[in-house]
C-alpha cells in the first residue's frame, strides 16, 4: 500500500506546517540530502538558499520530509534547484507530484522561461524531466565551486 503524502508549495520564507522552526526543517533537509547521497549543507547554507528562492516545495508523510524542490526566479526567467526524493519513496509518484505542483505554481506566476540541471550520469532523471515537458539542450556551462570543495 502506498502511503499518502502531502506536497506543499510555499513562498520562500514560509516554514511548512508541521515544522515548528527553521532549525528543525534545516536538519530534515540535511537528512534528506544524506539519504540521497548528496552533501549536507547545514543551517546557514539552507537558510540562504531558501531565503533566495521564489518557491519551495515540501513532500511529506506526516512529519517525515520525503521530498523537496525549489525554484529561483526574477519574475520572467527562473531555474529549478535541489529536486530530491528520499530513496525509499522514489518511483512512487512523490517526485512527479512535487514537480507538477511546483511547475503549476511557477507557470501561474507568469514565468516565461524555466530551466533546470539534470546530471548526465542518471538517464532516468533526464527521462523524468522530459516527461514533464523539459527538453535537453546541447549548450551549457557550469561552475559550482561549493560542490567541488573538499
mmCIF file of C-alpha atoms in Angstrom:
data_model
loop_
_atom_site.group_PDB
_atom_site.id
_atom_site.type_symbol
_atom_site.label_atom_id
_atom_site.label_comp_id
_atom_site.label_asym_id
_atom_site.label_seq_id
_atom_site.Cartn_x
_atom_site.Cartn_y
_atom_site.Cartn_z
ATOM 1 C CA UNK A 1 0.000 0.000 0.000
ATOM 2 C CA UNK A 2 1.334 3.426 -0.962
ATOM 3 C CA UNK A 3 1.430 5.842 1.936
ATOM 4 C CA UNK A 4 -0.432 9.110 1.418
ATOM 5 C CA UNK A 5 1.820 12.101 1.158
ATOM 6 C CA UNK A 6 1.261 15.840 1.091
ATOM 7 C CA UNK A 7 3.070 18.347 -1.109
ATOM 8 C CA UNK A 8 3.090 21.988 -0.019
ATOM 9 C CA UNK A 9 4.391 24.732 -2.331
ATOM 10 C CA UNK A 10 5.148 27.873 -0.346
ATOM 11 C CA UNK A 11 6.798 31.258 -0.866
ATOM 12 C CA UNK A 12 10.451 31.354 0.088
ATOM 13 C CA UNK A 13 10.499 32.135 3.811
ATOM 14 C CA UNK A 14 7.410 30.251 4.894
ATOM 15 C CA UNK A 15 8.109 27.203 7.038
ATOM 16 C CA UNK A 16 5.571 24.477 6.244
ATOM 17 C CA UNK A 17 3.306 23.039 8.885
ATOM 18 C CA UNK A 18 4.105 20.780 10.812
ATOM 19 C CA UNK A 19 7.680 22.048 11.238
ATOM 20 C CA UNK A 20 7.708 24.472 14.182
ATOM 21 C CA UNK A 21 11.088 26.046 13.498
ATOM 22 C CA UNK A 22 13.552 26.641 10.721
ATOM 23 C CA UNK A 23 16.260 24.737 12.583
ATOM 24 C CA UNK A 24 14.186 21.549 12.545
ATOM 25 C CA UNK A 25 13.490 21.986 8.838
ATOM 26 C CA UNK A 26 17.176 22.523 8.021
ATOM 27 C CA UNK A 27 18.057 19.350 9.911
ATOM 28 C CA UNK A 28 15.380 17.428 7.979
ATOM 29 C CA UNK A 29 16.688 18.797 4.672
ATOM 30 C CA UNK A 30 20.218 17.675 5.543
ATOM 31 C CA UNK A 31 18.901 14.218 6.478
ATOM 32 C CA UNK A 32 17.043 14.014 3.170
ATOM 33 C CA UNK A 33 20.179 15.047 1.275
ATOM 34 C CA UNK A 34 22.266 12.480 3.126
ATOM 35 C CA UNK A 35 19.762 9.713 2.283
ATOM 36 C CA UNK A 36 20.060 10.598 -1.414
ATOM 37 C CA UNK A 37 23.852 10.594 -1.214
ATOM 38 C CA UNK A 38 24.241 14.343 -1.593
ATOM 39 C CA UNK A 39 26.384 16.618 0.540
ATOM 40 C CA UNK A 40 24.704 18.126 3.609
ATOM 41 C CA UNK A 41 24.654 21.927 3.711
ATOM 42 C CA UNK A 42 23.981 22.939 7.276
ATOM 43 C CA UNK A 43 21.647 25.595 8.594
ATOM 44 C CA UNK A 44 23.428 28.682 7.214
ATOM 45 C CA UNK A 45 23.523 27.413 3.613
ATOM 46 C CA UNK A 46 19.941 26.147 3.734
ATOM 47 C CA UNK A 47 18.708 29.417 5.222
ATOM 48 C CA UNK A 48 20.441 31.365 2.445
ATOM 49 C CA UNK A 49 19.104 29.040 -0.267
ATOM 50 C CA UNK A 50 15.521 29.212 0.984
ATOM 51 C CA UNK A 51 15.672 32.979 1.519
ATOM 52 C CA UNK A 52 16.655 33.451 -2.134
ATOM 53 C CA UNK A 53 14.117 31.006 -3.553
ATOM 54 C CA UNK A 54 10.824 32.161 -5.010
ATOM 55 C CA UNK A 55 9.006 28.929 -4.132
ATOM 56 C CA UNK A 56 9.865 25.810 -2.159
ATOM 57 C CA UNK A 57 8.009 22.506 -2.396
ATOM 58 C CA UNK A 58 7.969 20.064 0.511
ATOM 59 C CA UNK A 59 6.717 16.481 0.173
ATOM 60 C CA UNK A 60 5.948 14.835 3.484
ATOM 61 C CA UNK A 61 4.266 11.890 5.089
ATOM 62 C CA UNK A 62 3.010 13.192 8.419
ATOM 63 C CA UNK A 63 6.118 14.958 9.777
ATOM 64 C CA UNK A 64 8.639 12.970 7.703
ATOM 65 C CA UNK A 65 10.174 15.027 4.899
ATOM 66 C CA UNK A 66 10.376 12.694 1.875
ATOM 67 C CA UNK A 67 10.973 15.194 -0.947
ATOM 68 C CA UNK A 68 11.980 18.754 -1.646
ATOM 69 C CA UNK A 69 12.480 21.151 -4.535
ATOM 70 C CA UNK A 70 12.850 24.867 -5.029
ATOM 71 C CA UNK A 71 12.517 27.490 -7.734
ATOM 72 C CA UNK A 72 14.661 30.615 -8.066
ATOM 73 C CA UNK A 73 13.498 33.354 -10.420
ATOM 74 C CA UNK A 74 13.342 37.028 -11.274
ATOM 75 C CA UNK A 75 9.702 37.197 -12.382
ATOM 76 C CA UNK A 76 10.386 36.308 -16.026
ATOM 77 C CA UNK A 77 13.041 33.580 -16.049
ATOM 78 C CA UNK A 78 13.941 31.005 -13.443
ATOM 79 C CA UNK A 79 15.538 27.705 -12.558
ATOM 80 C CA UNK A 80 14.556 24.689 -10.505
ATOM 81 C CA UNK A 81 17.142 23.519 -7.987
ATOM 82 C CA UNK A 82 17.581 20.888 -5.319
ATOM 83 C CA UNK A 83 14.917 18.480 -6.541
ATOM 84 C CA UNK A 84 15.235 15.334 -4.452
ATOM 85 C CA UNK A 85 13.153 12.461 -3.101
ATOM 86 C CA UNK A 86 14.167 10.024 -0.360
ATOM 87 C CA UNK A 87 15.243 6.715 -1.975
ATOM 88 C CA UNK A 88 12.532 4.761 -0.097
ATOM 89 C CA UNK A 89 9.893 6.961 -1.752
ATOM 90 C CA UNK A 90 11.292 7.222 -5.281
ATOM 91 C CA UNK A 91 9.242 5.874 -8.201
ATOM 92 C CA UNK A 92 6.032 6.193 -6.192
ATOM 93 C CA UNK A 93 4.752 9.462 -7.644
ATOM 94 C CA UNK A 94 6.224 11.754 -4.991
ATOM 95 C CA UNK A 95 8.705 13.441 -7.338
ATOM 96 C CA UNK A 96 6.130 13.824 -10.108
ATOM 97 C CA UNK A 97 3.579 15.369 -7.748
ATOM 98 C CA UNK A 98 6.219 17.652 -6.234
ATOM 99 C CA UNK A 99 7.401 18.876 -9.655
ATOM 100 C CA UNK A 100 3.878 19.178 -11.091
ATOM 101 C CA UNK A 101 2.703 21.332 -8.191
ATOM 102 C CA UNK A 102 5.862 23.441 -8.336
ATOM 103 C CA UNK A 103 5.544 23.854 -12.127
ATOM 104 C CA UNK A 104 1.871 24.847 -11.800
ATOM 105 C CA UNK A 105 2.715 27.496 -9.197
ATOM 106 C CA UNK A 106 5.559 28.892 -11.311
ATOM 107 C CA UNK A 107 3.519 28.958 -14.534
ATOM 108 C CA UNK A 108 0.616 30.645 -12.727
ATOM 109 C CA UNK A 109 3.091 33.338 -11.643
ATOM 110 C CA UNK A 110 3.804 34.258 -15.281
ATOM 111 C CA UNK A 111 7.327 32.932 -15.779
ATOM 112 C CA UNK A 112 8.181 32.637 -19.485
ATOM 113 C CA UNK A 113 11.441 30.664 -19.334
ATOM 114 C CA UNK A 114 12.135 27.749 -16.997
ATOM 115 C CA UNK A 115 15.210 25.576 -16.691
ATOM 116 C CA UNK A 116 16.971 23.011 -14.551
ATOM 117 C CA UNK A 117 20.141 20.948 -14.433
ATOM 118 C CA UNK A 118 19.930 17.164 -14.804
ATOM 119 C CA UNK A 119 23.120 15.139 -14.400
ATOM 120 C CA UNK A 120 24.158 13.006 -17.385
ATOM 121 C CA UNK A 121 25.054 10.032 -15.181
ATOM 122 C CA UNK A 122 21.379 9.498 -14.351
ATOM 123 C CA UNK A 123 19.408 8.786 -17.558
ATOM 124 C CA UNK A 124 16.242 8.046 -15.556
ATOM 125 C CA UNK A 125 16.460 11.558 -14.170
ATOM 126 C CA UNK A 126 16.619 13.020 -17.679
ATOM 127 C CA UNK A 127 13.665 10.908 -18.869
ATOM 128 C CA UNK A 128 11.669 12.008 -15.812
ATOM 129 C CA UNK A 129 12.156 15.709 -16.584
ATOM 130 C CA UNK A 130 11.435 15.158 -20.284
ATOM 131 C CA UNK A 131 8.124 13.549 -19.299
ATOM 132 C CA UNK A 132 7.277 16.833 -17.548
ATOM 133 C CA UNK A 133 7.919 18.870 -20.709
ATOM 134 C CA UNK A 134 11.592 19.781 -20.324
ATOM 135 C CA UNK A 135 13.859 19.441 -23.349
ATOM 136 C CA UNK A 136 17.557 18.652 -23.471
ATOM 137 C CA UNK A 137 19.790 21.439 -24.721
ATOM 138 C CA UNK A 138 23.297 20.902 -26.001
ATOM 139 C CA UNK A 139 24.774 24.167 -24.819
ATOM 140 C CA UNK A 140 25.662 24.952 -21.290
ATOM 141 C CA UNK A 141 28.457 25.569 -18.875
ATOM 142 C CA UNK A 142 28.789 25.292 -15.136
ATOM 143 C CA UNK A 143 30.996 26.457 -12.333
ATOM 144 C CA UNK A 144 29.879 25.168 -8.980
ATOM 145 C CA UNK A 145 32.685 25.908 -6.533
ATOM 146 C CA UNK A 146 30.615 24.941 -3.478
ATOM 147 C CA UNK A 147 30.102 21.428 -4.833
ATOM 148 C CA UNK A 148 33.810 20.940 -5.542
ATOM 149 C CA UNK A 149 35.242 21.953 -2.186
ATOM 150 C CA UNK A 150 36.723 19.217 -0.048
#
